[in-house]
XYZ file of C-alpha atoms in Angstrom:
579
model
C -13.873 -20.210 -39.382
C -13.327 -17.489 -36.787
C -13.696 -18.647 -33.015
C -17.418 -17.621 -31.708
C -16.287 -14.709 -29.111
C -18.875 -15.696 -26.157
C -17.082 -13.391 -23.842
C -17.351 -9.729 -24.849
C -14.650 -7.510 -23.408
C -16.177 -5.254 -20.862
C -15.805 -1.506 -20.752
C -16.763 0.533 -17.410
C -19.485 3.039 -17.502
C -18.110 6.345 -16.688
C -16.926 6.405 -13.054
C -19.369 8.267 -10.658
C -17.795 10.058 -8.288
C -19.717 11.300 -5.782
C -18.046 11.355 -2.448
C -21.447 9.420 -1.243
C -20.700 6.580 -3.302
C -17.395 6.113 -1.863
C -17.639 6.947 1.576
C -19.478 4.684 3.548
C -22.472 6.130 6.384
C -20.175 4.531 9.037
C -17.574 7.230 8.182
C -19.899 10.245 8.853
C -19.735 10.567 13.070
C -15.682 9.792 12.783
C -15.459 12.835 10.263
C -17.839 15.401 12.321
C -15.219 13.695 15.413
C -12.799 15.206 13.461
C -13.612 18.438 12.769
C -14.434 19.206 16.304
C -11.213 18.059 17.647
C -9.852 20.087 15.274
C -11.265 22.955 15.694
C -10.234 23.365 19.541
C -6.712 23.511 17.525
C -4.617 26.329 16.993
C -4.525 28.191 13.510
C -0.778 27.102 12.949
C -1.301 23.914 14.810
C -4.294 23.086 12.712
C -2.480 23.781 9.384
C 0.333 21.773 9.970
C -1.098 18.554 10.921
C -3.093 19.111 7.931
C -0.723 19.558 5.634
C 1.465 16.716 7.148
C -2.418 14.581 7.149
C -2.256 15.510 3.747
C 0.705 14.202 2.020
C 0.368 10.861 3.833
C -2.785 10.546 1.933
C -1.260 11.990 -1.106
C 1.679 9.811 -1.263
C -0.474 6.409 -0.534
C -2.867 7.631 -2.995
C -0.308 7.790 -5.881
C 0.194 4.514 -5.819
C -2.919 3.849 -7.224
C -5.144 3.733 -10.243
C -7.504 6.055 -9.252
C -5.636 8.541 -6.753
C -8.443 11.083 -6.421
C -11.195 8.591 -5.251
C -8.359 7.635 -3.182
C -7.637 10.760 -1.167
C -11.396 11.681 -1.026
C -12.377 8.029 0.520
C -9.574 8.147 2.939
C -9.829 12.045 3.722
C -11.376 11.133 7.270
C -8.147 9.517 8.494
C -6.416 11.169 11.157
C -3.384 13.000 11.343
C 0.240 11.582 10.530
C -1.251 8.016 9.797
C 1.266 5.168 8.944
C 0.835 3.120 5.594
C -0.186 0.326 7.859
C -3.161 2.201 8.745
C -3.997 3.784 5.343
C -4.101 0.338 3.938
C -6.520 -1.023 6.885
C -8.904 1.833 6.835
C -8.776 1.172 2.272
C -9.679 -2.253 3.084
C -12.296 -1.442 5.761
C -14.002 1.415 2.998
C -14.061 -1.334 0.427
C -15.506 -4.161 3.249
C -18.212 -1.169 3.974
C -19.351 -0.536 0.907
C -19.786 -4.336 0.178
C -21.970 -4.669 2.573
C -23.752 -1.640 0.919
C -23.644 -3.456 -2.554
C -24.985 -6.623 -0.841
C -28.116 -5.058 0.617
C -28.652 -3.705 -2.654
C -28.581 -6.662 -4.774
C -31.176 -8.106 -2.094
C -33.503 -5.653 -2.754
C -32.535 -5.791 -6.922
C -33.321 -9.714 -6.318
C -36.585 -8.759 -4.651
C -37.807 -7.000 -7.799
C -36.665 -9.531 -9.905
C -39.478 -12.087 -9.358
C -40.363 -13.521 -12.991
C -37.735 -12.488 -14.631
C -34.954 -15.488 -14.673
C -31.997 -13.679 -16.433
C -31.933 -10.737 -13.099
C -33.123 -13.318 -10.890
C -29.569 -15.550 -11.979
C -27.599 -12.866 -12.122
C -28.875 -11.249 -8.368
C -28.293 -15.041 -6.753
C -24.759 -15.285 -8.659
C -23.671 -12.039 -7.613
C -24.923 -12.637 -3.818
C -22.736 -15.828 -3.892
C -19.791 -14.125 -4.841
C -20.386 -11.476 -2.336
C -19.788 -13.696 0.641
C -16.256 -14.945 -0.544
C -15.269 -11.271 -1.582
C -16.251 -10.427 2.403
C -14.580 -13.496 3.442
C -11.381 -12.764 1.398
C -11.387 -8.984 2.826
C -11.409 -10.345 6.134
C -8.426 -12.334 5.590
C -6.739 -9.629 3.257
C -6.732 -7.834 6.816
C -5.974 -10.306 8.752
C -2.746 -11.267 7.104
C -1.730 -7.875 6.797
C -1.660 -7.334 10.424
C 0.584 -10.429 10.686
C 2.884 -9.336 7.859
C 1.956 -11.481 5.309
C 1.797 -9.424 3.126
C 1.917 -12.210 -0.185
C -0.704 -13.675 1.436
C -2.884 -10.501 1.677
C -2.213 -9.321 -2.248
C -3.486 -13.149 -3.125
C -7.152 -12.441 -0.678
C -7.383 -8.613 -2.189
C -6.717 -9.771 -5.637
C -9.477 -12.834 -5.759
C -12.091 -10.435 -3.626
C -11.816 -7.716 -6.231
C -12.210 -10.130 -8.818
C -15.696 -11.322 -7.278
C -16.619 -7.965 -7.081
C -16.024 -7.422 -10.608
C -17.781 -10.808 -12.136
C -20.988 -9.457 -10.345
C -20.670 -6.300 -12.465
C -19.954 -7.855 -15.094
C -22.431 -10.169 -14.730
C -24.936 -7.076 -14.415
C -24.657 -6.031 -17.804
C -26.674 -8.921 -19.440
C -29.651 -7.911 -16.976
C -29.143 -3.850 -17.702
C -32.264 -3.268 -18.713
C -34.056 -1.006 -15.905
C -32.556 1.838 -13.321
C -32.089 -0.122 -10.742
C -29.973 -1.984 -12.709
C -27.841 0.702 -13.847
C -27.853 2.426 -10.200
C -26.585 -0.899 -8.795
C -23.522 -1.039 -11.449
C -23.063 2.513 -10.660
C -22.433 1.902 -7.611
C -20.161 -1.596 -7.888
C -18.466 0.585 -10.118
C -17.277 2.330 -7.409
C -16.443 -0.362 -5.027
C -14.427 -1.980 -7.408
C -11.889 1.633 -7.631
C -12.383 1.333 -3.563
C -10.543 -2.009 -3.685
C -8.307 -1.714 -6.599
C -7.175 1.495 -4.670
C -6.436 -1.013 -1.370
C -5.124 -3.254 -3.262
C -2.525 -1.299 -5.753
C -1.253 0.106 -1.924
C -0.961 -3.560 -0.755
C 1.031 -4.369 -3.441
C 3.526 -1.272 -2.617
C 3.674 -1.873 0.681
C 4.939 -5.017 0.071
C 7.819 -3.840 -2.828
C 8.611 -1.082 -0.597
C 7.563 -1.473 2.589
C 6.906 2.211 4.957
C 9.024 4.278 2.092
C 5.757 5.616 0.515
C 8.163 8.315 -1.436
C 8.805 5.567 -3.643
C 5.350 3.996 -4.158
C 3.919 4.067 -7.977
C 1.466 3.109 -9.422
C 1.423 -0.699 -10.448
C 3.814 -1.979 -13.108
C 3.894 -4.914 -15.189
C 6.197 -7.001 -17.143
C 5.029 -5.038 -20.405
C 6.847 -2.051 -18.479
C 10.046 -3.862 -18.150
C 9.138 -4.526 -14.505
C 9.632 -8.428 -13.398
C 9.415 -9.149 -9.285
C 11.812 -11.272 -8.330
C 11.187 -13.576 -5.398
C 13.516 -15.761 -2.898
C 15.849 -18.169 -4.399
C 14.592 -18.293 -7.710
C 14.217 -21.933 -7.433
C 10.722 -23.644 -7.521
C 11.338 -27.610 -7.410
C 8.983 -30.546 -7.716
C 6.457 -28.068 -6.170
C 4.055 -29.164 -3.867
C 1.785 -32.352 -4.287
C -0.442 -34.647 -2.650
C 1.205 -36.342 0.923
C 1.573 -40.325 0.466
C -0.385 -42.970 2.376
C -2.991 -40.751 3.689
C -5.973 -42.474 5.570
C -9.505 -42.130 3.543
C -11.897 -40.681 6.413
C -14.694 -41.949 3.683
C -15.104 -43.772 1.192
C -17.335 -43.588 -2.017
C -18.215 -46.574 -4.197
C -20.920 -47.653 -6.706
C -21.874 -50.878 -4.389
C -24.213 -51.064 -2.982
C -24.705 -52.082 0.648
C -21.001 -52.205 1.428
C -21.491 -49.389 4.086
C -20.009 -46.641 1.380
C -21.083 -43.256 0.689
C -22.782 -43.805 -2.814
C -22.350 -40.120 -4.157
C -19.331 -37.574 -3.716
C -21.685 -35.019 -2.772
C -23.140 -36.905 0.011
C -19.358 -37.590 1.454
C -18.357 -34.357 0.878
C -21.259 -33.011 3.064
C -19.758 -35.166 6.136
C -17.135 -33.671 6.047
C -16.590 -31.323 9.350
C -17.150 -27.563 8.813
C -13.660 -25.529 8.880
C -11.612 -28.260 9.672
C -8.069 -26.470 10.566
C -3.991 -27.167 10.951
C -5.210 -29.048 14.307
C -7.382 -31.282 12.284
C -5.657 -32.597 10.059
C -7.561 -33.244 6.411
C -10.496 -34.721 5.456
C -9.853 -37.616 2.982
C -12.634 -39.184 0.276
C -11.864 -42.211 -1.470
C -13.373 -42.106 -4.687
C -13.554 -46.150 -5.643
C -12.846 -46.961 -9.263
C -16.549 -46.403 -11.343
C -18.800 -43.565 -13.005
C -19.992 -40.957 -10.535
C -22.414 -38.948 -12.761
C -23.081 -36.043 -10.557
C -22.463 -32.307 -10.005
C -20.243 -31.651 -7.076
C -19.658 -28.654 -4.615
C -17.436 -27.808 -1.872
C -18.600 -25.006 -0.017
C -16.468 -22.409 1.478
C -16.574 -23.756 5.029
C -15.159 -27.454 4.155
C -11.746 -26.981 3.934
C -8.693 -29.156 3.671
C -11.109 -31.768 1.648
C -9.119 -34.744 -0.202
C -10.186 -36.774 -3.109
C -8.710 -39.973 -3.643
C -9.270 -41.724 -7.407
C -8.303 -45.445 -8.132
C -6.649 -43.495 -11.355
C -7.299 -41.165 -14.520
C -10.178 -42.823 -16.590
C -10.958 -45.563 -13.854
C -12.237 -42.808 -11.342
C -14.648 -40.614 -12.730
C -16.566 -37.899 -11.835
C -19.103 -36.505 -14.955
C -21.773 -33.912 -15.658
C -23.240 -32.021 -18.978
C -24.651 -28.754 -17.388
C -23.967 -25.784 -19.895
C -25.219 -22.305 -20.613
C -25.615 -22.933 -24.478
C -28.487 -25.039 -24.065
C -30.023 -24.461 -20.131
C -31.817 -21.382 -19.608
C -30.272 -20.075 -16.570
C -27.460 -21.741 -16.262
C -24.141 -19.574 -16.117
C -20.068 -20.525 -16.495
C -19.505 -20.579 -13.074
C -22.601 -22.849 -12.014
C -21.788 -25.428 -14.681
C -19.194 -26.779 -13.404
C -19.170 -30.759 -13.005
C -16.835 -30.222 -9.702
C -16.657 -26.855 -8.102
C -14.890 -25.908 -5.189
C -14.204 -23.050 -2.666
C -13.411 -24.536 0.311
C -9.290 -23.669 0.667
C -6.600 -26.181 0.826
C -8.310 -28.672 -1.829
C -6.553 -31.807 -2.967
C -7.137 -34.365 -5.673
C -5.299 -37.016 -7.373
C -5.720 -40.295 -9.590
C -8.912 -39.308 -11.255
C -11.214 -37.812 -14.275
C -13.669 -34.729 -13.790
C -15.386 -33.955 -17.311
C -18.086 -32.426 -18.725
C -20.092 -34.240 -21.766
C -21.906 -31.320 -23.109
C -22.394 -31.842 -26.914
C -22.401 -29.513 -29.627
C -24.144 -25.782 -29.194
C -23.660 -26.397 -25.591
C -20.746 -23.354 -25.521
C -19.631 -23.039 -22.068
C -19.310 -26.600 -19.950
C -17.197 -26.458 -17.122
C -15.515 -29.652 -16.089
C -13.613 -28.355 -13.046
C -13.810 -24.985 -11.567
C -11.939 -24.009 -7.974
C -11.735 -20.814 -6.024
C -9.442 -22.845 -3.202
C -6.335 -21.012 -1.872
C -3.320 -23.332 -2.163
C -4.978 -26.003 -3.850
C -3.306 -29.102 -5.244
C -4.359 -31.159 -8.239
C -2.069 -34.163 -8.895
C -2.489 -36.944 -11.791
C -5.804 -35.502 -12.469
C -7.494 -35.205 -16.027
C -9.878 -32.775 -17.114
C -12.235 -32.994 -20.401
C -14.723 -30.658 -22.124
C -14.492 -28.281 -25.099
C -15.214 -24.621 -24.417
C -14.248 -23.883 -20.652
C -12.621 -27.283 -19.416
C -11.036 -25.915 -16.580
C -11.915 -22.709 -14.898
C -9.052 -21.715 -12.261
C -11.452 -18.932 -11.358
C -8.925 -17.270 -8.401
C -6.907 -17.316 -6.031
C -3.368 -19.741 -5.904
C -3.606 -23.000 -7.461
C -1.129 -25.939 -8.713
C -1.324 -28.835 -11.218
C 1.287 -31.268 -11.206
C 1.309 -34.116 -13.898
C -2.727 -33.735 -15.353
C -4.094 -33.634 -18.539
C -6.735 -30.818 -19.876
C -8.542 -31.971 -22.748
C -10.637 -29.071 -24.389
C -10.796 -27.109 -27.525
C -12.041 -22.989 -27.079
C -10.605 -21.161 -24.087
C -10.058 -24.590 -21.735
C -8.205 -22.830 -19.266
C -9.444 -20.085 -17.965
C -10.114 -17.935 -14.956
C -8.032 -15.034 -13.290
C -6.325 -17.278 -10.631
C -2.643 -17.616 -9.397
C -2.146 -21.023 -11.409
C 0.921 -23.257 -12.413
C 0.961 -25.534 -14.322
C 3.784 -28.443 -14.058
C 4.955 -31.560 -16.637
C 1.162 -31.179 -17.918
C -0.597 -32.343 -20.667
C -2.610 -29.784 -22.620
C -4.333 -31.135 -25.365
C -6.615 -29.228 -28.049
C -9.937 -31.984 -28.822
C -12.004 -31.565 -32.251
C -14.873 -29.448 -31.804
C -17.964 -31.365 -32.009
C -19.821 -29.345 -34.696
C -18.687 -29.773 -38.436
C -14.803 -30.414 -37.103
C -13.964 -30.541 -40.890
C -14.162 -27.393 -41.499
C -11.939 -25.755 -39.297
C -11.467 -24.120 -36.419
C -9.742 -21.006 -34.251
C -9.007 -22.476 -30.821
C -7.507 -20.455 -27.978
C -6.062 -22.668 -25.298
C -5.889 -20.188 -22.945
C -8.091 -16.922 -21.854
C -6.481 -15.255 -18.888
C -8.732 -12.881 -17.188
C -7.029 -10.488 -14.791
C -8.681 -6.848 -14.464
C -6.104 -4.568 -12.868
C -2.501 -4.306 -13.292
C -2.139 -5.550 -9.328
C -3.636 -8.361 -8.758
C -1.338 -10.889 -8.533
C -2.532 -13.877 -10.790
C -1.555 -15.316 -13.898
C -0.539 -18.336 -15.627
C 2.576 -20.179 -16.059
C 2.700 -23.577 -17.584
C 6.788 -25.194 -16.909
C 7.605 -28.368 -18.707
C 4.310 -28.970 -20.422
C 3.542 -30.577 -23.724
C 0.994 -28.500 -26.301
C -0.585 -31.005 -28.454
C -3.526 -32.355 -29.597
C -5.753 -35.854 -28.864
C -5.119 -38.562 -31.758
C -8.581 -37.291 -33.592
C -7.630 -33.860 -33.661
C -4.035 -34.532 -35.618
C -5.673 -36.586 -37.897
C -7.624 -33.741 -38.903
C -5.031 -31.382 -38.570
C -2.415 -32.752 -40.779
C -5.480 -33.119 -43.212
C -5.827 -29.629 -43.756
C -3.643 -27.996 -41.294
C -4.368 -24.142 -42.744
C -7.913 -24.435 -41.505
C -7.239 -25.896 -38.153
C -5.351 -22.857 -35.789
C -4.562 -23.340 -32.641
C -2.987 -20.610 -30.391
C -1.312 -20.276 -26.856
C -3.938 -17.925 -25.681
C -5.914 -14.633 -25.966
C -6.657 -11.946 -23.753
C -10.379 -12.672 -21.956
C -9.487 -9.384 -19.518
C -7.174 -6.340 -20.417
C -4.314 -7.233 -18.583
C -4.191 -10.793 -19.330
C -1.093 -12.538 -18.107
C 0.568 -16.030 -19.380
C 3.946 -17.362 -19.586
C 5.366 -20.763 -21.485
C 8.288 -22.291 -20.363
C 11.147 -25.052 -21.070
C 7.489 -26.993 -22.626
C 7.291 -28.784 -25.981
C 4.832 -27.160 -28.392
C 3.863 -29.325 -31.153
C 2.996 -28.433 -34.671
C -0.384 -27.101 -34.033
C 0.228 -24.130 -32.486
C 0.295 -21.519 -35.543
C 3.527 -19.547 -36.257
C 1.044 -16.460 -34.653
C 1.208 -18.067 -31.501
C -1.165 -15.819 -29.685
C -4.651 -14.952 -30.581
C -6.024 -11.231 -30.237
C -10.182 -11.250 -28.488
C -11.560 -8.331 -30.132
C -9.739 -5.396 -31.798
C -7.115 -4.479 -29.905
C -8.458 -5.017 -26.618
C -5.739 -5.549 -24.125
C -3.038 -5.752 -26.617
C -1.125 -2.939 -24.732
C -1.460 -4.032 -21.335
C -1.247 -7.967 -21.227
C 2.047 -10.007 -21.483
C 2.488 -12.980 -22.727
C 5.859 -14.515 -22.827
C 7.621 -17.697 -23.692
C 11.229 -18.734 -23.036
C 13.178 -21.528 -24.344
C 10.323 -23.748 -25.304
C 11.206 -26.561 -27.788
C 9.190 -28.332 -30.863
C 7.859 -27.021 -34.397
C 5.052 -24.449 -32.284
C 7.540 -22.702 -30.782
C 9.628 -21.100 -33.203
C 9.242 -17.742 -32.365
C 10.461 -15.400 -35.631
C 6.623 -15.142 -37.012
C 5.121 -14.312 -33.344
C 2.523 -11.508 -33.077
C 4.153 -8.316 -31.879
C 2.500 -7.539 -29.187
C 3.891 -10.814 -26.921
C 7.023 -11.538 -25.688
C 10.038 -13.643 -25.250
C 11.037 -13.133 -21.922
C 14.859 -11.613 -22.163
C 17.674 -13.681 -21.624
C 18.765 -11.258 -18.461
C 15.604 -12.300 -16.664
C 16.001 -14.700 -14.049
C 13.343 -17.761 -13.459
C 12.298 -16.498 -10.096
C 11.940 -12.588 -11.759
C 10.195 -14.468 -15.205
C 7.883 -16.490 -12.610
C 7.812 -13.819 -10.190
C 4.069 -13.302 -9.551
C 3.479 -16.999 -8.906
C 6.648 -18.069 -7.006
C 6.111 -15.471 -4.514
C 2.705 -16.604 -3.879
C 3.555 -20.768 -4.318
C 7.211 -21.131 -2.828
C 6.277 -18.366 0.378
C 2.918 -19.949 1.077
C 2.826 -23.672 -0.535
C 5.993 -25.084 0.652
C 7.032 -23.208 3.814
C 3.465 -23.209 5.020
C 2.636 -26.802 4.082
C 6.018 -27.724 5.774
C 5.392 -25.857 8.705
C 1.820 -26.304 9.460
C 1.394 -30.363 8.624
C 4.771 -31.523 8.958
C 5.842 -34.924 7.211
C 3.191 -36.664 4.700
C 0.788 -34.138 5.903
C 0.614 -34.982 9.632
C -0.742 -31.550 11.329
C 1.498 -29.554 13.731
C -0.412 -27.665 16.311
C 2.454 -26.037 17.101
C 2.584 -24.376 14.215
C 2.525 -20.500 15.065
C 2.355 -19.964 11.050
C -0.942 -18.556 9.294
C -2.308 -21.813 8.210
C -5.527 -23.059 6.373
């Protein structure tokens, strides 16, 4: 049977662009500013500075998407700016007008009373607000200190939040205000894109704006190569830290009895000064939901092991009125720097549930380690930002990993489950559903040294009938889906296909999917679809893993070296830009 497509691929409204939109109120005084300094000018004076002002702007701008909502939102600069500055006063447009969009979904929640579908949506879309300002913030931040890898990771996951609210919108477009609010998130999210396709050349090019483009992508034949090439045993999870906490099912025995409860004692933006903040999870069932909030950073959890520690829930959006994707989630977390290892975070929704998140995370330069993950539809939602799984399992069956983050995946276990309604009959599954939105943003998966397979009850049926049960690599949840296999085993499950299209041929053109020198009956690659790829032999590791290794090896190693020192022990010293 074909795979129920619960995620429609989304289509803007026609862009409006009225200078208002784009321009914040801010801008108005600098502008009037402007034109009277300018008009104390000389004629000739006057025309050149223009015309110089101009093709600064004009050469930025190319580099974009949308280059005339570029120049028109940055016509107030003044004369002979450097990229630097373009870039900070793109960023600062796209920070105003979020603030804009914010006060507007306030008052679009305050007309909402009684309705539960805008009410969900306003809340969800307010919540994703603040980390979009919070990532902004840092996007210029790490600009100003050159970091500029850094600053494509905060601009990539902020536009992304902006975007989930709109699309988010469309379920609730049912009155004007509705409409006027996408309208004008419409045009915040060209604001950013525009800041952050420049970010992006900036970095590839540096002050030479002659030779910024617009962005390219491995379906152009363009691969970004970063530093040695050479990635390692990656990060992981310091030895022999010291639990701060502990959590336990025993009563009395002077433990925290829920996660939530020790995660909450955990000190608010704990920094490369203070160390981490590590929960032992005692062996036992922990059936809870659990958040870590933006402000509790550098948390730690600490399992006895897979299957002995375990942390379970069963909220879904098939079968909860209100409940969305994001909010189901059995663990979710934000705050950045994030550890876990040695335990099990599932989700036990049953049949007609559709999506259950087991674990979700939005944490920069998170790492999971020995962890296992189970659901069916939406197991594991790497929702943004940079992200690394060493040695876990994923247990799931329609889309199980999923988000638009920066995610790799090392010597992991991905295994499809039977779907828990008539799993007889047969079944599409899509392992993966990548979900990046612009040709920038510097996310994607790669999974190195995995093993595709399936649990012990899905083979049985399988071999059974295996024409009815097809299982595929991925498909493309966003248009310029991105996902690469390598040097993993692929087991007999995965069709001769290999990649599954969503609808149509939505993002066919513009995603890339690759695979290179992956071994076992799935990956025989003569009977692929045509529109992925096996990465070409003259295409280095580092160039084939570019878009993660330049975000992992420059930020996760060096930084985690730098910053914390041996087996994690901070360094105050530290002059680096650390958690």
């Amino acid at each position: 049977m074909t795979t129920t497509r619960l995620r429609k691929p989304i289509k803007h409204f026609p862009i409006i662009r009225s200078t208002l939109l784009i321009l914040s109120m801010a801008s108005i005084p600098f502008i009037l500013f402007l034109f009277l300094s300018l008009s104390h000018s000389t004629h000739s004076h006057s025309h050149f500075h223009s015309h110089s002002h101009y093709i600064h702007i004009q050469q930025a701008c190319k580099a974009t998407r949308f280059p005339h909502q570029c120049q028109t939102s940055l016509s107030s600069l003044f004369n002979n700016p450097n990229p630097i500055h373009i870039i900070q006063s793109a960023i600062t447009l796209s920070s105003q007008n979020l603030f804009t969009a914010q006060s507007m979904l306030k008052t679009f929640l305050d007309a909402s009373t009684g309705n539960r579908s805008r009410t969900t949506v306003a809340k969800s879309c307010l919540q994703v607000f603040q980390y979009s300002h919070h990532r902004i913030s840092l996007t210029s931040h790490a600009l100003s200190r050159g970091r500029t890898k850094d600053a494509r990771a905060f601009m990539s996951a902020a536009l992304a939040y902006q975007y989930n609210c709109w699309s988010g919108l469309k379920y609730a477009n049912d009155t004007s205000l509705v409409f006027k609010t996408m309208s004008f998130l419409e045009s915040l999210t060209i604001l950013s894109s525009n800041a952050l396709a420049m970010i992006l050349n900036y970095d590839l090019f540096g002050n030479d704006t002659a030779s910024w483009r617009p962005p390219r992508t491995e379906r152009d034949g363009f691969w970004e190569g970063y530093g040695s090439g050479t990635f390692g045993s990656g990060p992981s999870v310091p030895a022999n830290l010291t639990p701060n906490v502990t959590v336990c099912k025993e009563a009395g025995s002077g433990c925290y009895e829920t996660v939530q409860e020790a995660v909450d004692a955990a000190p608010d933006d704990v920094d490369v000064g203070g160390g981490k903040f590590v929960i032992h999870i005692k062996e036992g069932v922990y059936e809870e939901r659990v958040r870590v909030p933006l402000r509790k950073r550098n948390v730690v959890f600490l399992g006895d092991g897979i299957r002995k520690t375990i942390i379970t829930g069963s909220a879904n959006v098939g079968l909860q009125e209100g409940m969305t994707t994001y909010n189901s989630a059995t663990v979710g977390v934000v705050g950045d720097g994030f550890m876990a290892k040695d335990l099990t975070i599932q989700n036990t929704a049953g049949a007609n549930a559709h999506q259950a998140v087991a674990f979700r995370s939005d944490s920069d330069l998170s790492v999971i380690e020995k962890c296992e993950f189970i659901g069916n539809q939406d197991t594991l939602y790497a929702h943004s930002l940079r992200q690394f799984y060493k040695s876990c399992r994923i247990i799931g069956n329609v889309d199980f990993i999923f988000g638009n983050s920066a995610s790799f995946f090392q010597d992991c276990e991905i295994l499809v489950q039977p779907r828990q309604a008539r799993p007889k009959k047969g079944e599409n599954n899509a392992i993966t559903a990548h979900g990046r939105t612009d040709p920038a943003q510097s996310t994607g998966f790669v999974f190195h040294n995995c093993l595709v397979n399936g649990t012990d009850k899905y083979m049985e049926l399988y071999y059974s009938k295996p024409k009815v049960h097809k299982n595929y690599l991925g498909r493309p949840w966003k248009e310029y889906s991105r996902t690469i296999f390598i040097h993993s085993f692929l087991e007999a499950l995965i069709t001769p296909q290999g990649w599954m299209p969503w609808s149509g041929d939505f993002g066919l053109n513009t995603l890339y999917y690759g695979e290179f020198k992956n071994t076992g009956p799935g990956s025989n690659l003569t009977k692929r679809v045509s529109w992925s790829s096996q990465v070409p032999c003259r295409v280095s590791f580092k160039e084939m893993t570019g878009f993660i290794i330049s975000v992992i090896s420059s930020s996760w190693d060096v930084r985690f070296q730098k910053c914390h020192g041996e087996n994690g022990i901070p360094n105050p010293a530290s002059d680096q830009f650390c958690w």
